[in-house]
PDB file of C-alpha atoms and ligand atoms in Angstrom:
ATOM      1  CA  MET A 101     -22.668  23.644  48.992  1.00 66.00           C
ATOM      2  CA  PRO A 102     -20.629  20.714  48.139  1.00 72.00           C
ATOM      3  CA  PRO A 103     -19.534  21.394  44.540  1.00 74.00           C
ATOM      4  CA  ALA A 104     -21.789  19.049  42.444  1.00 77.00           C
ATOM      5  CA  LYS A 105     -20.347  15.606  42.040  1.00 77.00           C
ATOM      6  CA  PRO A 106     -19.330  15.342  38.382  1.00 79.00           C
ATOM      7  CA  VAL A 107     -21.360  12.661  36.610  1.00 82.00           C
ATOM      8  CA  ALA A 108     -19.514  10.313  34.321  1.00 81.00           C
ATOM      9  CA  ARG A 109     -21.791  10.677  31.496  1.00 75.00           C
ATOM     10  CA  PRO A 110     -21.540   9.120  27.464  1.00 66.00           C
ATOM     11  CA  LEU A 111     -20.117  11.907  25.392  1.00 67.00           C
ATOM     12  CA  SER A 112     -21.151  12.969  21.956  1.00 66.00           C
ATOM     13  CA  PRO A 113     -20.098  10.091  19.659  1.00 64.00           C
ATOM     14  CA  HIS A 114     -16.792   8.985  20.376  1.00 68.00           C
ATOM     15  CA  VAL A 115     -15.245   5.885  18.847  1.00 65.00           C
ATOM     16  CA  PHE A 116     -15.224   3.681  21.546  1.00 71.00           C
ATOM     17  CA  ILE A 117     -19.065   4.065  22.187  1.00 72.00           C
ATOM     18  CA  TYR A 118     -20.007   4.730  18.919  1.00 76.00           C
ATOM     19  CA  ARG A 119     -21.058   1.812  16.704  1.00 82.00           C
ATOM     20  CA  TRP A 120     -18.557   2.043  13.636  1.00 86.00           C
ATOM     21  CA  PRO A 121     -20.591   1.917   9.975  1.00 92.00           C
ATOM     22  CA  LEU A 122     -19.219  -0.715   7.587  1.00 95.00           C
ATOM     23  CA  ALA A 123     -18.098   2.398   5.423  1.00 95.00           C
ATOM     24  CA  ALA A 124     -15.530   3.982   8.421  1.00 95.00           C
ATOM     25  CA  ILE A 125     -14.491   0.684   9.191  1.00 96.00           C
ATOM     26  CA  LEU A 126     -13.156  -0.787   5.196  1.00 97.00           C
ATOM     27  CA  SER A 127     -11.904   2.729   5.324  1.00 97.00           C
ATOM     28  CA  ILE A 128      -9.795   2.393   8.529  1.00 97.00           C
ATOM     29  CA  LEU A 129      -9.053  -1.021   7.018  1.00 98.00           C
ATOM     30  CA  HIS A 130      -7.412   0.811   3.768  1.00 98.00           C
ATOM     31  CA  ARG A 131      -4.375   2.198   5.879  1.00 98.00           C
ATOM     32  CA  ALA A 132      -4.113  -0.657   8.085  1.00 98.00           C
ATOM     33  CA  THR A 133      -3.582  -3.577   5.131  1.00 98.00           C
ATOM     34  CA  GLY A 134      -1.918  -0.584   3.219  1.00 98.00           C
ATOM     35  CA  VAL A 135       1.195  -0.580   6.695  1.00 98.00           C
ATOM     36  CA  GLY A 136       0.751  -3.940   6.823  1.00 98.00           C
ATOM     37  CA  LEU A 137       1.685  -5.313   3.108  1.00 98.00           C
ATOM     38  CA  ALA A 138       4.660  -2.012   3.518  1.00 98.00           C
ATOM     39  CA  ILE A 139       6.096  -4.829   6.110  1.00 98.00           C
ATOM     40  CA  GLY A 140       5.644  -7.593   3.581  1.00 98.00           C
ATOM     41  CA  VAL A 141       8.126  -6.342   1.317  1.00 98.00           C
ATOM     42  CA  LEU A 142      10.823  -7.484   3.930  1.00 98.00           C
ATOM     43  CA  LEU A 143       9.670 -11.379   3.527  1.00 98.00           C
ATOM     44  CA  LEU A 144       9.062  -9.879  -0.199  1.00 98.00           C
ATOM     45  CA  THR A 145      13.035  -9.527  -0.045  1.00 98.00           C
ATOM     46  CA  TRP A 146      14.426 -12.039   1.841  1.00 98.00           C
ATOM     47  CA  TRP A 147      12.530 -14.332  -0.787  1.00 98.00           C
ATOM     48  CA  VAL A 148      13.792 -12.912  -3.546  1.00 98.00           C
ATOM     49  CA  THR A 149      17.120 -12.734  -2.262  1.00 98.00           C
ATOM     50  CA  ALA A 150      17.830 -16.349  -0.923  1.00 98.00           C
ATOM     51  CA  ALA A 151      16.717 -17.584  -4.374  1.00 97.00           C
ATOM     52  CA  ALA A 152      20.053 -15.193  -5.563  1.00 97.00           C
ATOM     53  CA  VAL A 153      22.320 -16.532  -2.412  1.00 97.00           C
ATOM     54  CA  GLY A 154      21.955 -19.553  -3.574  1.00 96.00           C
ATOM     55  CA  PRO A 155      19.656 -23.275  -2.945  1.00 96.00           C
ATOM     56  CA  SER A 156      19.886 -23.517   0.528  1.00 97.00           C
ATOM     57  CA  ALA A 157      19.645 -19.957   1.926  1.00 98.00           C
ATOM     58  CA  PHE A 158      16.353 -20.026  -0.735  1.00 97.00           C
ATOM     59  CA  ASP A 159      15.230 -23.742   0.980  1.00 97.00           C
ATOM     60  CA  GLN A 160      15.544 -21.517   4.382  1.00 98.00           C
ATOM     61  CA  ALA A 161      12.842 -18.076   2.931  1.00 98.00           C
ATOM     62  CA  THR A 162      10.423 -21.307   0.887  1.00 97.00           C
ATOM     63  CA  GLY A 163      10.419 -23.399   4.353  1.00 97.00           C
ATOM     64  CA  PHE A 164       9.470 -20.685   5.933  1.00 98.00           C
ATOM     65  CA  ILE A 165       7.026 -19.334   3.319  1.00 97.00           C
ATOM     66  CA  GLY A 166       5.813 -22.669   3.779  1.00 96.00           C
ATOM     67  CA  SER A 167       5.461 -23.698   7.628  1.00 98.00           C
ATOM     68  CA  PRO A 168       2.024 -23.109   9.190  1.00 98.00           C
ATOM     69  CA  ILE A 169       3.601 -19.455  10.803  1.00 98.00           C
ATOM     70  CA  GLY A 170       4.108 -18.423   6.813  1.00 98.00           C
ATOM     71  CA  LEU A 171       1.079 -19.554   5.975  1.00 97.00           C
ATOM     72  CA  PHE A 172      -0.674 -17.589   7.885  1.00 98.00           C
ATOM     73  CA  PHE A 173       1.445 -14.967   6.722  1.00 98.00           C
ATOM     74  CA  MET A 174       0.617 -15.516   3.715  1.00 98.00           C
ATOM     75  CA  MET A 175      -2.797 -16.171   4.239  1.00 98.00           C
ATOM     76  CA  GLY A 176      -3.287 -12.346   6.078  1.00 98.00           C
ATOM     77  CA  PHE A 177      -0.888 -10.629   3.671  1.00 98.00           C
ATOM     78  CA  SER A 178      -3.016 -12.263  -0.149  1.00 98.00           C
ATOM     79  CA  LEU A 179      -6.065 -11.056   1.663  1.00 98.00           C
ATOM     80  CA  ALA A 180      -4.888  -7.511   2.594  1.00 98.00           C
ATOM     81  CA  LEU A 181      -3.024  -7.532  -0.726  1.00 98.00           C
ATOM     82  CA  PHE A 182      -7.025  -8.122  -2.147  1.00 98.00           C
ATOM     83  CA  PHE A 183      -8.885  -5.549  -0.256  1.00 98.00           C
ATOM     84  CA  HIS A 184      -6.532  -2.440  -0.612  1.00 98.00           C
ATOM     85  CA  LEU A 185      -6.456  -3.386  -4.433  1.00 98.00           C
ATOM     86  CA  CYS A 186     -10.181  -3.718  -4.312  1.00 98.00           C
ATOM     87  CA  ASN A 187     -10.570  -0.808  -1.428  1.00 98.00           C
ATOM     88  CA  GLY A 188      -7.985   1.028  -3.826  1.00 98.00           C
ATOM     89  CA  ILE A 189      -9.915   0.767  -6.878  1.00 98.00           C
ATOM     90  CA  ARG A 190     -13.144   2.404  -5.253  1.00 98.00           C
ATOM     91  CA  HIS A 191     -10.501   5.370  -3.962  1.00 98.00           C
ATOM     92  CA  LEU A 192      -9.726   5.775  -8.453  1.00 98.00           C
ATOM     93  CA  VAL A 193     -12.993   5.791  -8.381  1.00 97.00           C
ATOM     94  CA  TRP A 194     -13.714   8.067  -6.803  1.00 97.00           C
ATOM     95  CA  ASP A 195     -11.292  10.700  -7.178  1.00 96.00           C
ATOM     96  CA  ALA A 196     -12.864  11.012 -10.529  1.00 96.00           C
ATOM     97  CA  GLY A 197     -15.470  12.054  -8.807  1.00 96.00           C
ATOM     98  CA  ARG A 198     -17.900   8.452  -8.934  1.00 96.00           C
ATOM     99  CA  GLY A 199     -19.703   6.638  -6.982  1.00 95.00           C
ATOM    100  CA  PHE A 200     -20.822   9.303  -4.356  1.00 94.00           C
ATOM    101  CA  GLU A 201     -24.558   8.787  -4.994  1.00 92.00           C
ATOM    102  CA  LYS A 202     -27.216   7.845  -2.241  1.00 88.00           C
ATOM    103  CA  GLY A 203     -27.117   4.616  -1.783  1.00 89.00           C
ATOM    104  CA  THR A 204     -24.039   3.409  -3.319  1.00 95.00           C
ATOM    105  CA  THR A 205     -21.654   3.100  -0.845  1.00 94.00           C
ATOM    106  CA  ALA A 206     -23.236   0.114   0.702  1.00 95.00           C
ATOM    107  CA  THR A 207     -23.417  -1.717  -2.769  1.00 96.00           C
ATOM    108  CA  SER A 208     -19.370  -0.826  -3.038  1.00 97.00           C
ATOM    109  CA  ASN A 209     -18.960  -1.918   0.234  1.00 97.00           C
ATOM    110  CA  ALA A 210     -20.054  -5.252  -0.666  1.00 98.00           C
ATOM    111  CA  ILE A 211     -18.479  -5.057  -4.441  1.00 98.00           C
ATOM    112  CA  VAL A 212     -14.936  -4.730  -2.540  1.00 98.00           C
ATOM    113  CA  ILE A 213     -15.663  -7.345   0.684  1.00 98.00           C
ATOM    114  CA  VAL A 214     -16.925 -10.073  -2.188  1.00 98.00           C
ATOM    115  CA  ALA A 215     -14.714  -8.944  -5.148  1.00 98.00           C
ATOM    116  CA  ALA A 216     -11.192  -9.336  -1.778  1.00 98.00           C
ATOM    117  CA  LEU A 217     -12.697 -12.562  -0.809  1.00 98.00           C
ATOM    118  CA  THR A 218     -13.382 -14.149  -3.654  1.00 98.00           C
ATOM    119  CA  LEU A 219     -10.045 -13.031  -5.570  1.00 98.00           C
ATOM    120  CA  THR A 220      -7.855 -14.474  -2.087  1.00 98.00           C
ATOM    121  CA  ALA A 221      -9.813 -18.026  -2.213  1.00 98.00           C
ATOM    122  CA  VAL A 222      -8.868 -18.524  -6.262  1.00 98.00           C
ATOM    123  CA  SER A 223      -5.090 -16.885  -5.644  1.00 98.00           C
ATOM    124  CA  TRP A 224      -5.013 -19.951  -3.153  1.00 98.00           C
ATOM    125  CA  LEU A 225      -7.133 -22.462  -5.311  1.00 98.00           C
ATOM    126  CA  LEU A 226      -4.626 -21.649  -7.684  1.00 97.00           C
ATOM    127  CA  ALA A 227      -1.423 -22.512  -5.054  1.00 96.00           C
ATOM    128  CA  TRP A 228      -3.107 -25.785  -4.279  1.00 92.00           C
ATOM    129  CA  MET A 229      -4.039 -27.028  -7.602  1.00 85.00           C
TER     130      MET A 229
ATOM    131  CA  MET B   9       2.433  49.083   0.465  1.00 47.00           C
ATOM    132  CA  SER B  10       0.961  48.992  -3.274  1.00 48.00           C
ATOM    133  CA  ASN B  11       2.624  46.583  -6.024  1.00 49.00           C
ATOM    134  CA  SER B  12       2.176  48.619  -8.889  1.00 50.00           C
ATOM    135  CA  SER B  13       4.288  47.876 -11.644  1.00 51.00           C
ATOM    136  CA  ALA B  14       6.238  51.233 -11.180  1.00 58.00           C
ATOM    137  CA  THR B  15       8.312  48.794  -8.166  1.00 70.00           C
ATOM    138  CA  ASN B  16       7.425  45.440  -9.385  1.00 77.00           C
ATOM    139  CA  LEU B  17       7.527  43.696 -12.445  1.00 83.00           C
ATOM    140  CA  ARG B  18       6.788  40.814 -11.471  1.00 84.00           C
ATOM    141  CA  SER B  19       3.680  39.321 -13.561  1.00 86.00           C
ATOM    142  CA  PRO B  20       0.297  38.312 -10.705  1.00 84.00           C
ATOM    143  CA  LEU B  21       0.896  35.015 -11.818  1.00 84.00           C
ATOM    144  CA  GLY B  22       4.864  35.006 -11.218  1.00 81.00           C
ATOM    145  CA  ARG B  23       3.190  36.403  -8.217  1.00 80.00           C
ATOM    146  CA  ALA B  24       0.722  34.398  -6.533  1.00 78.00           C
ATOM    147  CA  ARG B  25       2.571  30.603  -7.819  1.00 75.00           C
ATOM    148  CA  GLY B  26       3.947  29.082  -4.355  1.00 69.00           C
ATOM    149  CA  LEU B  27       1.606  30.799  -1.962  1.00 74.00           C
ATOM    150  CA  GLY B  28      -0.598  29.002  -2.315  1.00 68.00           C
ATOM    151  CA  SER B  29      -1.587  25.721   0.417  1.00 67.00           C
ATOM    152  CA  ALA B  30      -0.369  22.927  -2.457  1.00 63.00           C
ATOM    153  CA  LYS B  31       3.674  22.367  -3.442  1.00 68.00           C
ATOM    154  CA  GLU B  32       5.192  19.599  -3.400  1.00 77.00           C
ATOM    155  CA  GLY B  33       1.247  17.817  -2.184  1.00 81.00           C
ATOM    156  CA  LEU B  34      -0.102  17.612  -5.140  1.00 86.00           C
ATOM    157  CA  HIS B  35       2.550  15.572  -6.819  1.00 90.00           C
ATOM    158  CA  HIS B  36       3.235  12.870  -3.558  1.00 92.00           C
ATOM    159  CA  TRP B  37      -1.314  13.156  -3.912  1.00 94.00           C
ATOM    160  CA  TRP B  38      -1.075  12.755  -8.247  1.00 95.00           C
ATOM    161  CA  ALA B  39       2.079  10.080  -7.212  1.00 96.00           C
ATOM    162  CA  GLN B  40       0.018   8.149  -4.965  1.00 97.00           C
ATOM    163  CA  ARG B  41      -2.126   7.527  -7.213  1.00 97.00           C
ATOM    164  CA  ILE B  42      -0.179   6.241 -10.640  1.00 98.00           C
ATOM    165  CA  THR B  43       1.979   4.176  -9.070  1.00 98.00           C
ATOM    166  CA  ALA B  44      -1.652   2.688  -7.532  1.00 98.00           C
ATOM    167  CA  VAL B  45      -3.159   2.058 -11.356  1.00 98.00           C
ATOM    168  CA  ALA B  46       0.023   0.741 -11.729  1.00 98.00           C
ATOM    169  CA  MET B  47       0.308  -1.755  -8.948  1.00 98.00           C
ATOM    170  CA  VAL B  48      -3.643  -2.778 -10.137  1.00 98.00           C
ATOM    171  CA  PRO B  49      -2.241  -5.364 -13.346  1.00 98.00           C
ATOM    172  CA  LEU B  50       0.967  -5.707 -11.201  1.00 98.00           C
ATOM    173  CA  THR B  51      -0.863  -7.312  -8.131  1.00 98.00           C
ATOM    174  CA  LEU B  52      -2.561  -9.456 -10.422  1.00 98.00           C
ATOM    175  CA  TRP B  53       0.353 -10.987 -12.069  1.00 98.00           C
ATOM    176  CA  PHE B  54       2.529 -11.521  -9.763  1.00 98.00           C
ATOM    177  CA  VAL B  55      -0.234 -13.316  -7.027  1.00 98.00           C
ATOM    178  CA  TYR B  56      -0.700 -15.411  -9.955  1.00 98.00           C
ATOM    179  CA  SER B  57       3.295 -16.518 -10.060  1.00 98.00           C
ATOM    180  CA  VAL B  58       3.308 -16.995  -6.650  1.00 98.00           C
ATOM    181  CA  ALA B  59       0.227 -19.259  -6.626  1.00 97.00           C
ATOM    182  CA  SER B  60       1.862 -21.214 -10.059  1.00 97.00           C
ATOM    183  CA  LEU B  61       5.467 -21.506  -8.024  1.00 97.00           C
ATOM    184  CA  ALA B  62       3.541 -22.380  -4.940  1.00 96.00           C
ATOM    185  CA  SER B  63       2.352 -25.301  -6.341  1.00 96.00           C
ATOM    186  CA  GLY B  64       4.619 -26.302  -8.594  1.00 94.00           C
ATOM    187  CA  ARG B  65       3.922 -25.563 -11.799  1.00 93.00           C
ATOM    188  CA  MET B  66       6.969 -23.525 -12.439  1.00 94.00           C
ATOM    189  CA  ASP B  67       9.917 -23.425 -11.163  1.00 94.00           C
ATOM    190  CA  PHE B  68      11.751 -20.271  -9.679  1.00 95.00           C
ATOM    191  CA  ASP B  69      14.344 -19.340 -11.998  1.00 93.00           C
ATOM    192  CA  LEU B  70      12.808 -20.969 -14.829  1.00 95.00           C
ATOM    193  CA  TRP B  71      10.694 -17.802 -13.860  1.00 97.00           C
ATOM    194  CA  LEU B  72      12.799 -15.175 -13.932  1.00 96.00           C
ATOM    195  CA  LEU B  73      15.048 -16.527 -17.245  1.00 95.00           C
ATOM    196  CA  SER B  74      11.933 -14.618 -18.922  1.00 96.00           C
ATOM    197  CA  PRO B  75      12.559 -11.009 -19.303  1.00 96.00           C
ATOM    198  CA  ILE B  76       9.089 -10.229 -18.823  1.00 97.00           C
ATOM    199  CA  ASN B  77       8.640 -12.019 -15.758  1.00 98.00           C
ATOM    200  CA  ALA B  78      11.934 -10.265 -14.708  1.00 98.00           C
ATOM    201  CA  ALA B  79      10.914  -6.528 -15.666  1.00 98.00           C
ATOM    202  CA  ALA B  80       7.939  -7.218 -14.529  1.00 98.00           C
ATOM    203  CA  LEU B  81       9.323  -8.157 -10.576  1.00 98.00           C
ATOM    204  CA  VAL B  82      11.503  -5.378 -10.933  1.00 98.00           C
ATOM    205  CA  LEU B  83       8.346  -3.304 -11.736  1.00 98.00           C
ATOM    206  CA  PHE B  84       6.250  -4.770  -9.029  1.00 98.00           C
ATOM    207  CA  ILE B  85       8.827  -4.055  -6.063  1.00 98.00           C
ATOM    208  CA  VAL B  86      10.067  -0.396  -7.385  1.00 98.00           C
ATOM    209  CA  VAL B  87       6.347   0.707  -7.832  1.00 98.00           C
ATOM    210  CA  GLY B  88       5.182  -1.001  -4.872  1.00 98.00           C
ATOM    211  CA  VAL B  89       7.809  -0.002  -2.284  1.00 98.00           C
ATOM    212  CA  HIS B  90       7.278   3.864  -4.216  1.00 98.00           C
ATOM    213  CA  HIS B  91       3.863   3.931  -3.427  1.00 98.00           C
ATOM    214  CA  GLY B  92       4.473   2.238   0.584  1.00 98.00           C
ATOM    215  CA  VAL B  93       7.139   5.065   0.790  1.00 98.00           C
ATOM    216  CA  ILE B  94       4.823   7.563  -0.044  1.00 98.00           C
ATOM    217  CA  GLY B  95       1.676   5.746   1.697  1.00 98.00           C
ATOM    218  CA  LEU B  96       3.374   5.555   4.821  1.00 98.00           C
ATOM    219  CA  GLN B  97       4.405   9.669   4.656  1.00 97.00           C
ATOM    220  CA  VAL B  98       0.835  10.290   4.448  1.00 97.00           C
ATOM    221  CA  VAL B  99       0.078   8.186   7.914  1.00 98.00           C
ATOM    222  CA  LEU B 100       3.208   9.547   9.956  1.00 98.00           C
ATOM    223  CA  GLU B 101       2.679  13.183   9.157  1.00 96.00           C
ATOM    224  CA  ASP B 102      -1.105  11.434  10.313  1.00 97.00           C
ATOM    225  CA  TYR B 103       0.082  10.806  13.569  1.00 97.00           C
ATOM    226  CA  VAL B 104       3.351  11.450  14.993  1.00 97.00           C
ATOM    227  CA  PRO B 105       2.797  15.064  17.163  1.00 95.00           C
ATOM    228  CA  THR B 106       6.399  16.126  16.403  1.00 96.00           C
ATOM    229  CA  HIS B 107       8.385  17.976  13.537  1.00 96.00           C
ATOM    230  CA  LEU B 108      11.634  16.536  14.725  1.00 97.00           C
ATOM    231  CA  ALA B 109      10.321  12.544  15.337  1.00 98.00           C
ATOM    232  CA  ARG B 110       8.474  13.120  12.616  1.00 97.00           C
ATOM    233  CA  THR B 111      10.373  14.143   9.954  1.00 97.00           C
ATOM    234  CA  VAL B 112      13.469  11.669  11.293  1.00 98.00           C
ATOM    235  CA  SER B 113      10.629   8.391  10.559  1.00 98.00           C
ATOM    236  CA  ILE B 114       9.408   9.408   7.275  1.00 98.00           C
ATOM    237  CA  LEU B 115      13.456   9.698   6.390  1.00 98.00           C
ATOM    238  CA  LEU B 116      13.863   6.584   8.142  1.00 98.00           C
ATOM    239  CA  VAL B 117      10.821   4.664   6.034  1.00 98.00           C
ATOM    240  CA  LYS B 118      12.243   6.407   2.937  1.00 98.00           C
ATOM    241  CA  LEU B 119      15.526   4.603   3.533  1.00 98.00           C
ATOM    242  CA  ILE B 120      14.679   1.260   4.510  1.00 98.00           C
ATOM    243  CA  GLY B 121      11.682   1.210   1.315  1.00 98.00           C
ATOM    244  CA  TYR B 122      14.506   1.962  -1.491  1.00 98.00           C
ATOM    245  CA  GLY B 123      17.045   0.342   0.833  1.00 98.00           C
ATOM    246  CA  LEU B 124      15.087  -3.187   0.515  1.00 98.00           C
ATOM    247  CA  ALA B 125      13.623  -1.786  -2.738  1.00 98.00           C
ATOM    248  CA  THR B 126      17.701  -1.506  -4.703  1.00 98.00           C
ATOM    249  CA  VAL B 127      18.264  -5.381  -2.500  1.00 98.00           C
ATOM    250  CA  ALA B 128      15.541  -6.924  -4.188  1.00 98.00           C
ATOM    251  CA  VAL B 129      16.040  -4.957  -7.586  1.00 98.00           C
ATOM    252  CA  ILE B 130      20.255  -6.752  -7.570  1.00 98.00           C
ATOM    253  CA  SER B 131      19.252 -10.048  -6.444  1.00 98.00           C
ATOM    254  CA  THR B 132      16.918 -10.377  -9.063  1.00 98.00           C
ATOM    255  CA  LEU B 133      19.013  -9.297 -12.043  1.00 98.00           C
ATOM    256  CA  ILE B 134      21.345 -11.912 -10.271  1.00 97.00           C
ATOM    257  CA  VAL B 135      18.943 -14.817 -10.859  1.00 97.00           C
ATOM    258  CA  THR B 136      18.179 -13.384 -14.325  1.00 96.00           C
ATOM    259  CA  LEU B 137      21.496 -13.534 -15.062  1.00 95.00           C
ATOM    260  CA  GLY B 138      23.019 -15.912 -13.750  1.00 88.00           C
ATOM    261  CA  GLY B 139      20.600 -18.520 -14.842  1.00 53.00           C
TER     262      GLY B 139
HETATM  263  C1  HEM C 330      -2.492  -3.638  -5.148  1.00 60.60           C
HETATM  264  C2  HEM C 330      -2.370  -2.478  -5.836  1.00 60.60           C
HETATM  265  C3  HEM C 330      -2.377  -1.379  -4.929  1.00 60.60           C
HETATM  266  C4  HEM C 330      -3.225  -0.354  -5.226  1.00 60.60           C
HETATM  267  C5  HEM C 330      -4.700   0.237  -6.065  1.00 60.60           C
HETATM  268  C6  HEM C 330      -3.545   0.727  -3.745  1.00 60.60           C
HETATM  269  C7  HEM C 330      -4.371   2.349  -4.132  1.00 60.60           C
HETATM  270  C8  HEM C 330      -4.178   2.564  -2.932  1.00 60.60           C
HETATM  271  C9  HEM C 330      -4.434   4.472  -2.880  1.00 60.60           C
HETATM  272  C10 HEM C 330      -6.105   4.369  -4.224  1.00 60.60           C
HETATM  273  C11 HEM C 330      -4.152   4.482  -2.023  1.00 60.60           C
HETATM  274  C12 HEM C 330      -4.606   5.729  -1.635  1.00 60.60           C
HETATM  275  C13 HEM C 330      -6.022   6.070  -0.245  1.00 60.60           C
HETATM  276  C14 HEM C 330      -6.292   7.797   0.094  1.00 60.60           C
HETATM  277  O1  HEM C 330      -7.154   8.064  -0.401  1.00 60.60           O
HETATM  278  O2  HEM C 330      -6.382   7.515   0.886  1.00 60.60           O
HETATM  279  C15 HEM C 330      -3.129   3.806  -1.749  1.00 60.60           C
HETATM  280  C16 HEM C 330      -2.716   4.168   0.207  1.00 60.60           C
HETATM  281  C17 HEM C 330      -1.438   3.200   0.310  1.00 60.60           C
HETATM  282  N1  HEM C 330      -1.138   2.460  -0.066  1.00 60.60           N
HETATM  283 FE1  HEM C 330      -1.554   1.193  -1.193  1.00 60.60          FE
HETATM  284  N2  HEM C 330      -2.914   0.613  -3.276  1.00 60.60           N
HETATM  285  C18 HEM C 330      -2.202  -0.341  -4.246  1.00 60.60           C
HETATM  286  C19 HEM C 330      -1.034  -1.574  -3.671  1.00 60.60           C
HETATM  287  C20 HEM C 330      -0.717  -1.510  -2.370  1.00 60.60           C
HETATM  288  C21 HEM C 330       0.904  -1.785  -1.143  1.00 60.60           C
HETATM  289  C22 HEM C 330       1.264  -3.551  -1.947  1.00 60.60           C
HETATM  290  C23 HEM C 330       1.145  -1.322  -1.165  1.00 60.60           C
HETATM  291  C24 HEM C 330       2.826  -1.790   0.193  1.00 60.60           C
HETATM  292  C25 HEM C 330       3.928  -1.895  -0.143  1.00 60.60           C
HETATM  293  C26 HEM C 330       0.409   0.137  -0.636  1.00 60.60           C
HETATM  294  C27 HEM C 330       0.898   0.980   0.846  1.00 60.60           C
HETATM  295  C28 HEM C 330      -0.273   1.738   1.022  1.00 60.60           C
HETATM  296  C29 HEM C 330       0.295   2.927   1.969  1.00 60.60           C
HETATM  297  C30 HEM C 330       0.595   2.534   3.030  1.00 60.60           C
HETATM  298  C31 HEM C 330      -1.059   3.463   1.967  1.00 60.60           C
HETATM  299  C32 HEM C 330      -1.750   4.720   2.463  1.00 60.60           C
HETATM  300  C33 HEM C 330      -3.074   4.705   3.340  1.00 60.60           C
HETATM  301  C34 HEM C 330      -2.933   5.828   4.049  1.00 60.60           C
HETATM  302  O3  HEM C 330      -2.687   7.077   3.803  1.00 60.60           O
HETATM  303  O4  HEM C 330      -4.577   5.442   4.768  1.00 60.60           O
HETATM  304  N3  HEM C 330      -0.603  -0.229  -1.258  1.00 60.60           N
HETATM  305  N4  HEM C 330      -3.427   2.814  -2.055  1.00 60.60           N
END
């Protein structure tokens, strides 16, 4: 008898074929934004150090930040910072043993997303005003 | 082997200490949370400041001339980098498979992180005191 051909069946829930629940996406986003913000320390150090070095170095740094690529990065950093901040507060609430009742995750998901987007939008309004 | 008090004068608590799973891990866990709490007001202040500077309502040198702003910026840098470094350590512990690569990468993150923080703090002081 020839050996049975293996059939390519999906296995049990696996990251590549499994539709991630919103809470799982936000959870991995906390880690991703944490790593992204750590990279942002490079930009922060450049900015502050350029100010200490002198006017031309400072103009170079602020010139980069104000360029289209720089503003794109700032958009990303501000959104990452506020998402990480809001979700971080939720982590601290969880650490205190609260927010685990049935149904609260959906509510806190929504609060984190709306609060992060609102804080980001308000910051950019303040910057443009 | 018996642990009778005739041969071992250490108290039961003394013998149990250090044998659990929580060694430096508990301190690490607390440091991550305490720095996280401190980062909440610091971040709100920092983003508000950067927005004011970007809008032209505030000048960078004038901003750092205020000792309160200088102190807050130093805290934002130091607490933020410490929080980021111990956070990255957890990420590396989760994903880097071999002991050597894990140890080296964590060491590098600490070196770069605290190195950058030192440069940024000294720069802040230069602007504050030189202005
Ligand atoms: C804005 C205020 C911030 C708050 C409230 C906050 C809060 C937190 C909390 C509670 C955790 C632990 C999460 C867990 O248990 O898995 C965490 C992890 C982390 N944070 Fe922050 N954080 C803040 C800012 C930052 C900044 C500025 C950086 C980067 C320099 C950063 C980088 C990280 C990293 C890398 C982790 C580890 C992520 C992981 O283990 O998955 N955070 N943060």
